[in-house]
Amino acid sequence: MTTSTGKYVSKKERINFYTGLNGQNLVYSLIGGSFFTYFMTDIALFPALTVSVLLIIMKVWDGINDPIVGSFIDKHTFKNGEKLRPFLRYTPLPVGIATVLMFLVFSTDDNLLWLRVSYFIIMYICWDLAYTVQDVSIWGITAMVSPDSDERDSFVQWARTIGSVIYAVFSTAIPMALEIVVNASGMSFRLVTLVFAIIFGLGGAMISKRCYLAQERIRVVQDNQQQSLRESFSMLFKNKMLLLVTLASLLGSVGFGANLVVYFFKYEIPSDFLGENSLIGALGLSTIYYIITGVPGFFGMIFADKLKKWCKGYVNVLIMMQAFNVVVRIIAYFIGFEGNKLWFSLLVIGIGCIPMGALSIAQTSIFCDSIDYMEWKTGKRTEGITFSMQTAFTKISSGVTAGLATLALHLLDYKAIDDAAVYIGTQSAAFDKWMWPLVILTPAIASVLYIIPLLFIRYTPEKRRIVETELKQRRGESL
């Protein structure tokens, strides 16, 4: 049924879904950014090599776990005929509780390292299971809120834009706020981190429950619904568009420089860079870095639809933004970071990040197109397995990125220093030599690799219109 404006999705439904999505992003702001790696190395005091191994193992688990969850969702229908909404109702509380427990540091004793690592792994697995079910359902339902692809694109664009802004704001502001609270109060990082986990982890999870108010409007009766995980994966590997975008995302994970930013500021930039007696240290400077390089991306989100028209499709948008990123990062590298040069380098990178803001919007739109295309070819819709692949490889990519970053720290003989009057000169010569090129140039290398799989996608705007028209004809009675 359409709304009074001729659209399927009402304004109230959009507001509720976007509010719930913001709650989910409050949770992920603690875990998805570089702060999570810093928490493990410099607050929980796990050795850098241990952190690298942990992150990679956990993300391999994600890779196994997500498609299984997606396959289960695809072949399961609730009694009311819905596929996703009930999961959005019952997963928030487990996600919130597991988030808090994961940030509980009960000891930093080296003799208890095995116990601390074991506890952390168990808590992460519990969190990941609950979060995966919720995340797959949240993004899966974006392909079902409307049979009209233009309205769906608009829904996805604003979902990604609003969610990304909230994630960007809080993932960058939380570390700075945490550092300021610690420096002003004298409390330990471990205690303040736990309090923040309760506020943003548990609190955000409860807000995310509002995603349940979104509606499923596409319900396809599938006579040959896949019955096994093997058949689900068979459907997955027929989806060339999905596989190529997923491969691009995975190749892009080698750009681990962003995860080294906080270490760069802590050990390469003078502590009085912003003035003497400042409450802002490495975490705060990292926040400033992410603001300068992240805020411009908001304009890319706002004008994502125009970029799609100018570039004749979101695939070309992805290629354009990655090429632009390569150019500006090379320029920033040669500008350098000594003294005030740092500000000019960050400004250049910020300009390059303007189109990058449309990245998640473009990816999600292509994923939705791939679901339509598979329905057009096979008569089956695969929201669960498709968006499980998106969430799986998003997490795998972030894990590979963080794992490579901490592996680089280990190879550079990094030693976490908990408290020192001056941090410059406390690390190895190799660390001092390589931090700047690793921070600036690894994302450029990742962009080059990202482009390669996209060159093989052949889903034109004309093909998209044909698919949508024929699907509407097939679903005519249900619309």
Coordinates of C-alpha atoms in Angstrom, one line a residue, residues 25-474:
N25 CA 25.8 3.2 15.3
L26 CA 26.3 4.4 18.8
V27 CA 27.1 0.8 19.7
Y28 CA 29.4 0.4 16.7
S29 CA 31.2 3.7 17.4
L30 CA 32.9 1.9 20.3
I31 CA 34.0 -1.1 18.2
G32 CA 34.2 -0.2 14.5
G33 CA 36.9 2.5 14.7
S34 CA 40.6 2.7 15.6
F35 CA 39.7 3.3 19.2
F36 CA 38.9 -0.4 19.6
T37 CA 42.5 -1.3 18.6
Y38 CA 43.8 1.4 21.0
F39 CA 41.7 0.0 23.8
M40 CA 43.2 -3.4 23.3
T41 CA 46.9 -2.2 23.1
D42 CA 47.0 0.8 25.4
I43 CA 44.1 0.3 27.9
A44 CA 43.7 -3.5 28.2
L45 CA 47.5 -3.7 27.6
F46 CA 47.4 -6.7 25.2
P47 CA 50.7 -7.1 23.3
A48 CA 50.6 -5.7 19.7
L49 CA 51.2 -9.2 18.2
T50 CA 48.5 -10.7 20.4
V51 CA 46.1 -7.9 19.3
S52 CA 46.9 -8.6 15.6
V53 CA 46.2 -12.3 16.0
L54 CA 43.1 -11.7 18.0
L55 CA 41.6 -9.3 15.4
I56 CA 42.3 -11.5 12.5
I57 CA 40.9 -14.6 14.3
M58 CA 37.8 -12.8 15.4
K59 CA 37.1 -11.5 11.9
V60 CA 37.6 -15.0 10.4
W61 CA 34.9 -16.0 12.8
D62 CA 32.8 -13.2 11.5
G63 CA 33.3 -14.4 8.0
I64 CA 32.1 -17.9 8.9
N65 CA 29.3 -16.6 11.1
D66 CA 27.6 -14.0 8.9
P67 CA 26.7 -16.1 5.9
I68 CA 25.4 -18.8 8.2
V69 CA 23.1 -16.3 9.9
G70 CA 22.1 -14.8 6.5
S71 CA 21.3 -18.3 5.2
F72 CA 19.1 -19.0 8.2
I73 CA 17.3 -15.7 7.8
D74 CA 16.6 -16.4 4.1
K75 CA 15.1 -19.9 4.6
H76 CA 13.1 -18.9 7.8
T77 CA 9.8 -17.1 7.8
F78 CA 7.9 -16.2 10.9
K79 CA 4.2 -17.2 11.4
N80 CA 3.1 -13.7 10.5
G81 CA 4.9 -14.0 7.1
E82 CA 7.7 -11.7 8.0
K83 CA 11.3 -12.5 7.5
L84 CA 13.4 -9.8 9.3
R85 CA 11.3 -7.5 11.6
P86 CA 11.1 -9.9 14.6
F87 CA 14.9 -10.1 14.8
L88 CA 14.9 -6.3 15.1
R89 CA 12.7 -6.5 18.2
Y90 CA 14.6 -9.1 20.2
T91 CA 18.3 -8.6 19.4
P92 CA 19.0 -5.1 21.0
L93 CA 19.2 -6.1 24.6
P94 CA 21.8 -9.0 24.1
V95 CA 23.9 -6.6 21.9
G96 CA 23.9 -4.0 24.7
I97 CA 24.8 -6.4 27.5
A98 CA 27.6 -8.1 25.5
T99 CA 29.0 -4.7 24.5
V100 CA 29.4 -3.6 28.2
L101 CA 31.0 -6.9 29.2
M102 CA 33.5 -6.8 26.3
F103 CA 34.9 -3.5 27.7
L104 CA 35.3 -4.8 31.2
V105 CA 39.0 -5.0 32.0
F106 CA 39.3 -7.0 35.2
S107 CA 43.1 -7.1 35.2
T108 CA 46.3 -6.1 33.3
D109 CA 48.5 -8.6 35.0
D110 CA 50.9 -10.2 32.4
N111 CA 50.6 -13.5 34.3
L112 CA 46.8 -13.6 33.6
L113 CA 47.2 -12.8 29.9
W114 CA 45.7 -16.1 28.8
L115 CA 42.7 -15.6 31.1
R116 CA 42.1 -12.0 29.9
V117 CA 42.4 -13.1 26.3
S118 CA 40.0 -16.0 26.8
Y119 CA 37.4 -13.8 28.5
F120 CA 37.7 -11.2 25.7
I121 CA 37.2 -13.8 22.9
I122 CA 34.1 -15.2 24.7
M123 CA 32.6 -11.8 25.1
Y124 CA 33.3 -10.9 21.5
I125 CA 31.7 -14.0 20.2
C126 CA 28.6 -13.4 22.2
W127 CA 28.5 -9.8 21.0
D128 CA 29.1 -10.7 17.4
L129 CA 26.4 -13.3 17.2
A130 CA 23.7 -10.9 18.5
Y131 CA 25.0 -8.0 16.5
T132 CA 25.2 -10.0 13.2
V133 CA 21.6 -11.0 13.4
Q134 CA 20.5 -7.5 14.1
D135 CA 22.8 -5.9 11.4
V136 CA 21.8 -8.4 8.7
S137 CA 18.2 -7.7 9.5
I138 CA 18.5 -3.9 9.6
W139 CA 20.2 -3.7 6.1
G140 CA 18.2 -6.6 4.7
I141 CA 15.0 -4.8 5.3
T142 CA 16.2 -1.8 3.3
A143 CA 15.7 -4.0 0.2
M144 CA 12.1 -4.8 1.3
V145 CA 10.6 -1.4 2.4
S146 CA 9.6 -0.5 -1.2
P147 CA 9.4 -2.2 -4.6
D148 CA 10.2 1.1 -6.2
S149 CA 14.0 1.3 -6.7
D150 CA 14.2 5.1 -6.7
E151 CA 12.4 5.3 -3.4
R152 CA 14.5 2.5 -2.1
D153 CA 17.7 4.4 -3.2
S154 CA 16.4 7.4 -1.4
F155 CA 15.7 5.4 1.7
V156 CA 19.2 3.8 1.6
Q157 CA 20.9 7.1 0.9
W158 CA 19.4 8.8 3.9
A159 CA 19.9 5.7 6.1
R160 CA 23.6 5.5 5.2
T161 CA 24.0 9.3 5.4
I162 CA 22.4 9.7 8.8
G163 CA 23.9 6.5 10.2
S164 CA 27.4 7.4 8.9
V165 CA 27.2 10.9 10.3
I166 CA 26.3 9.5 13.8
Y167 CA 29.0 6.9 13.6
A168 CA 31.6 9.4 12.4
V169 CA 30.7 11.9 15.1
F170 CA 30.7 9.5 18.0
S171 CA 33.5 7.2 16.9
T172 CA 35.7 10.3 16.7
A173 CA 34.3 12.3 19.7
I174 CA 34.2 9.4 22.2
P175 CA 38.0 8.9 22.4
M176 CA 38.5 12.7 22.8
A177 CA 35.7 12.9 25.4
L178 CA 37.1 9.9 27.2
E179 CA 40.6 11.4 27.3
I180 CA 39.4 14.7 28.6
V181 CA 37.3 13.1 31.4
V182 CA 40.4 11.0 32.4
N183 CA 42.7 14.0 32.4
A184 CA 40.3 16.3 34.2
S185 CA 39.1 13.7 36.9
G186 CA 42.1 11.6 37.5
M187 CA 40.1 8.4 37.0
S188 CA 41.6 5.5 35.1
F189 CA 41.1 4.9 31.4
R190 CA 39.7 1.4 32.2
L191 CA 36.9 2.8 34.5
V192 CA 35.9 5.6 32.2
T193 CA 35.9 3.2 29.2
L194 CA 33.5 0.9 31.0
V195 CA 31.2 3.9 31.9
F196 CA 31.2 4.9 28.2
A197 CA 30.4 1.3 27.2
I198 CA 27.3 1.4 29.4
I199 CA 26.1 4.8 28.1
F200 CA 26.8 4.2 24.4
G201 CA 26.8 0.4 24.2
L202 CA 23.7 -0.5 26.3
G203 CA 22.0 2.8 25.7
G204 CA 22.5 2.8 22.0
A205 CA 21.3 -0.8 21.7
M206 CA 18.0 0.1 23.4
I207 CA 17.5 3.0 20.9
S208 CA 18.2 0.6 18.0
K209 CA 15.0 -1.3 18.8
R210 CA 13.1 1.4 16.8
C211 CA 14.3 -0.2 13.6
Y212 CA 11.5 -2.8 14.3
L213 CA 9.0 -0.2 13.1
A214 CA 10.1 -0.5 9.5
Q215 CA 7.8 -2.5 7.3
E216 CA 8.4 -5.4 4.9
R217 CA 6.6 -4.7 1.7
I218 CA 8.2 -7.2 -0.7
R219 CA 7.2 -10.8 0.1
V220 CA 8.0 -13.2 -2.7
V221 CA 6.5 -16.7 -2.6
Q222 CA 9.3 -19.0 -3.6
D223 CA 8.3 -22.5 -4.5
N224 CA 11.9 -23.7 -4.5
Q225 CA 13.1 -21.8 -1.4
Q226 CA 16.7 -22.9 -0.7
Q227 CA 16.7 -25.5 2.1
S228 CA 20.4 -25.8 3.0
L229 CA 23.4 -23.6 3.6
R230 CA 25.0 -25.2 0.6
E231 CA 22.2 -24.1 -1.6
S232 CA 22.3 -20.6 -0.1
F233 CA 26.0 -20.4 -1.0
S234 CA 25.2 -21.7 -4.4
M235 CA 22.8 -18.7 -4.9
L236 CA 25.5 -16.4 -3.5
F237 CA 28.1 -17.4 -6.0
K238 CA 25.8 -16.9 -8.9
N239 CA 25.6 -13.2 -7.9
K240 CA 28.6 -11.8 -9.8
M241 CA 27.8 -8.2 -8.9
L242 CA 27.8 -8.9 -5.2
L243 CA 31.0 -10.9 -5.4
L244 CA 32.9 -8.2 -7.3
V245 CA 31.9 -5.4 -4.9
T246 CA 32.7 -7.7 -1.9
L247 CA 36.1 -8.5 -3.4
A248 CA 36.7 -4.7 -3.9
S249 CA 35.9 -4.1 -0.2
L250 CA 38.2 -6.8 0.9
L251 CA 41.1 -5.5 -1.2
G252 CA 40.5 -2.1 0.2
S253 CA 41.2 -3.4 3.7
V254 CA 45.0 -3.1 3.1
G255 CA 44.7 0.6 3.8
F256 CA 45.4 0.2 7.4
G257 CA 47.0 3.7 7.9
A258 CA 43.9 5.1 9.5
N259 CA 44.3 2.6 12.4
L260 CA 47.8 4.0 13.1
V261 CA 46.7 7.6 13.4
V262 CA 46.5 7.6 17.2
Y263 CA 50.0 6.0 17.5
F264 CA 51.4 8.6 15.0
F265 CA 50.1 11.5 17.1
K266 CA 51.1 10.0 20.4
Y267 CA 54.7 9.3 19.5
E268 CA 55.5 11.6 16.5
I269 CA 53.8 14.9 17.4
P270 CA 54.9 17.0 20.4
S271 CA 52.5 16.9 23.3
D272 CA 52.3 20.7 23.4
F273 CA 51.3 20.9 19.7
L274 CA 48.0 22.5 20.7
G275 CA 49.5 24.5 23.5
E276 CA 50.9 23.8 27.0
N277 CA 48.7 22.2 29.7
S278 CA 46.1 21.1 27.1
L279 CA 43.7 18.3 28.1
I280 CA 43.9 17.1 24.6
G281 CA 46.5 14.4 23.8
A282 CA 46.9 11.7 21.2
L283 CA 43.2 10.6 21.3
G284 CA 42.1 14.2 21.0
L285 CA 44.4 14.9 18.1
S286 CA 43.2 11.8 16.4
T287 CA 39.6 13.1 16.8
I288 CA 40.7 16.4 15.1
Y289 CA 42.2 14.4 12.3
Y290 CA 39.0 12.4 11.8
I291 CA 36.9 15.5 11.8
I292 CA 39.1 17.3 9.2
T293 CA 39.2 14.2 7.0
G294 CA 35.7 12.9 7.7
V295 CA 33.3 15.9 7.8
P296 CA 33.8 16.7 4.1
G297 CA 32.5 13.3 3.3
F298 CA 29.1 14.5 4.5
F299 CA 28.8 16.5 1.3
G300 CA 29.5 13.3 -0.7
M301 CA 26.6 11.7 1.1
I302 CA 24.2 14.6 0.5
F303 CA 25.0 14.7 -3.2
A304 CA 25.3 10.9 -3.7
D305 CA 22.3 10.9 -6.1
K306 CA 23.8 13.7 -8.2
L307 CA 27.2 11.8 -8.3
K308 CA 25.3 8.8 -9.5
K309 CA 23.7 10.8 -12.4
W310 CA 27.0 12.5 -13.3
C311 CA 28.9 9.3 -13.3
K312 CA 26.1 7.2 -14.9
G313 CA 25.7 4.7 -12.0
Y314 CA 27.1 4.0 -8.6
V315 CA 29.8 1.7 -9.9
N316 CA 31.4 4.6 -11.7
V317 CA 31.0 6.7 -8.6
L318 CA 33.1 4.2 -6.6
I319 CA 35.8 4.2 -9.3
M320 CA 35.9 8.0 -9.4
M321 CA 36.2 8.4 -5.6
Q322 CA 39.0 5.9 -5.2
A323 CA 41.0 7.4 -8.0
F324 CA 40.6 10.8 -6.4
N325 CA 41.8 9.4 -3.1
V326 CA 45.0 8.1 -4.7
V327 CA 45.9 11.5 -6.1
V328 CA 45.3 13.6 -2.9
R329 CA 47.1 11.2 -0.6
I330 CA 50.3 11.3 -2.8
I331 CA 50.1 15.1 -2.6
A332 CA 49.7 15.0 1.2
Y333 CA 52.6 12.6 1.6
F334 CA 55.0 15.0 -0.1
I335 CA 53.7 18.0 1.8
G336 CA 54.8 16.2 5.0
F337 CA 53.9 16.7 8.7
E338 CA 56.6 18.8 10.3
G339 CA 55.2 21.7 12.2
N340 CA 52.3 23.5 10.4
K341 CA 52.7 21.3 7.3
L342 CA 50.5 18.8 9.1
W343 CA 47.5 21.1 8.8
F344 CA 48.0 21.5 5.0
S345 CA 48.3 17.7 4.6
L346 CA 45.1 17.1 6.5
L347 CA 43.3 19.8 4.5
V348 CA 44.3 18.1 1.2
I349 CA 43.2 14.7 2.5
G350 CA 39.9 16.3 3.7
I351 CA 39.2 17.5 0.1
G352 CA 39.9 14.0 -1.2
C353 CA 37.3 12.6 1.3
I354 CA 34.4 14.7 -0.1
P355 CA 33.3 12.1 -2.7
M356 CA 34.3 9.2 -0.4
G357 CA 31.3 10.0 1.7
A358 CA 29.1 8.3 -0.9
L359 CA 31.0 5.0 -0.5
S360 CA 28.6 3.2 1.8
I361 CA 25.5 4.6 -0.1
A362 CA 26.9 3.3 -3.4
Q363 CA 27.8 -0.1 -2.0
T364 CA 24.4 -0.6 -0.4
S365 CA 22.5 0.5 -3.5
I366 CA 24.5 -2.0 -5.6
F367 CA 23.8 -4.8 -3.1
C368 CA 20.0 -4.0 -3.4
D369 CA 20.4 -4.1 -7.2
S370 CA 22.0 -7.4 -7.0
I371 CA 19.1 -8.8 -5.0
D372 CA 16.7 -7.6 -7.6
Y373 CA 18.8 -9.1 -10.3
M374 CA 18.9 -12.5 -8.6
E375 CA 15.1 -12.4 -8.2
W376 CA 14.8 -11.5 -11.9
K377 CA 17.1 -14.5 -12.9
T378 CA 16.0 -17.1 -10.4
G379 CA 12.7 -16.0 -8.8
K380 CA 14.3 -16.0 -5.4
R381 CA 15.2 -13.0 -3.1
T382 CA 18.3 -13.4 -0.9
E383 CA 18.3 -10.4 1.4
G384 CA 19.7 -12.5 4.3
I385 CA 22.7 -14.1 2.5
T386 CA 23.4 -10.9 0.5
F387 CA 23.5 -8.5 3.4
S388 CA 25.2 -11.0 5.6
M389 CA 28.0 -10.9 3.0
Q390 CA 28.0 -7.1 3.3
T391 CA 28.2 -7.2 7.1
A392 CA 30.7 -10.1 7.0
F393 CA 33.1 -8.5 4.7
T394 CA 32.7 -5.1 6.4
K395 CA 33.8 -6.7 9.6
I396 CA 36.4 -8.9 7.9
S397 CA 37.8 -5.9 6.2
S398 CA 38.0 -3.9 9.4
G399 CA 39.6 -6.9 11.1
V400 CA 42.2 -7.3 8.4
T401 CA 42.8 -3.5 8.5
A402 CA 43.3 -3.5 12.3
G403 CA 45.2 -6.8 12.2
L404 CA 47.7 -5.4 9.6
A405 CA 48.0 -2.2 11.6
T406 CA 48.9 -4.0 14.8
L407 CA 51.2 -6.4 12.9
A408 CA 53.0 -3.3 11.5
L409 CA 53.3 -2.1 15.1
H410 CA 54.8 -5.4 16.1
L411 CA 57.3 -5.4 13.2
L412 CA 58.3 -1.8 14.1
D413 CA 59.0 -3.0 17.6
Y414 CA 56.2 -1.0 19.2
K415 CA 56.0 -1.0 23.0
A416 CA 53.0 0.5 24.7
I417 CA 53.9 3.3 27.1
D418 CA 51.1 3.9 29.7
D419 CA 52.4 7.1 31.2
A420 CA 55.4 9.4 30.2
A421 CA 56.1 13.1 30.3
V422 CA 57.4 13.0 26.7
Y423 CA 56.5 10.3 24.2
I424 CA 58.6 11.4 21.2
G425 CA 61.8 9.3 20.9
T426 CA 60.4 6.5 23.1
Q427 CA 59.9 4.1 20.1
S428 CA 62.3 2.5 17.6
A429 CA 64.0 4.2 14.7
A430 CA 62.0 2.1 12.3
F431 CA 58.7 3.2 14.0
D432 CA 59.7 6.9 13.6
K433 CA 60.7 6.4 9.9
W434 CA 57.7 4.4 8.7
M435 CA 54.7 5.9 10.6
W436 CA 54.0 8.8 8.2
P437 CA 54.2 6.8 4.9
L438 CA 52.1 4.0 6.5
V439 CA 49.4 6.4 7.7
I440 CA 49.2 8.4 4.4
L441 CA 50.0 6.0 1.6
T442 CA 48.5 2.6 2.6
P443 CA 45.0 3.9 1.9
A444 CA 46.1 5.1 -1.6
I445 CA 47.4 1.5 -2.3
A446 CA 44.1 0.2 -1.1
S447 CA 42.2 2.5 -3.4
V448 CA 44.1 1.2 -6.5
L449 CA 43.3 -2.4 -5.5
Y450 CA 39.6 -1.5 -4.8
I451 CA 39.1 -0.2 -8.4
I452 CA 40.2 -3.4 -10.1
P453 CA 37.2 -5.7 -9.5
L454 CA 34.7 -2.9 -10.2
L455 CA 36.0 -2.8 -13.8
F456 CA 34.3 -6.1 -14.4
I457 CA 30.7 -5.1 -13.4
R458 CA 28.4 -4.7 -16.4
Y459 CA 25.1 -3.7 -14.7
T460 CA 24.1 -0.5 -16.6
P461 CA 21.3 1.9 -15.7
E462 CA 19.4 0.6 -18.8
K463 CA 19.7 -3.0 -17.5
R464 CA 18.5 -1.8 -14.1
R465 CA 15.3 -0.3 -15.6
I466 CA 14.6 -3.5 -17.5
V467 CA 15.0 -5.6 -14.4
E468 CA 12.8 -3.3 -12.3
T469 CA 10.0 -3.1 -14.9
E470 CA 9.8 -6.9 -15.3
L471 CA 9.8 -7.5 -11.6
K472 CA 7.0 -5.1 -11.1
Q473 CA 5.0 -7.0 -13.7
R474 CA 5.6 -10.3 -12.0

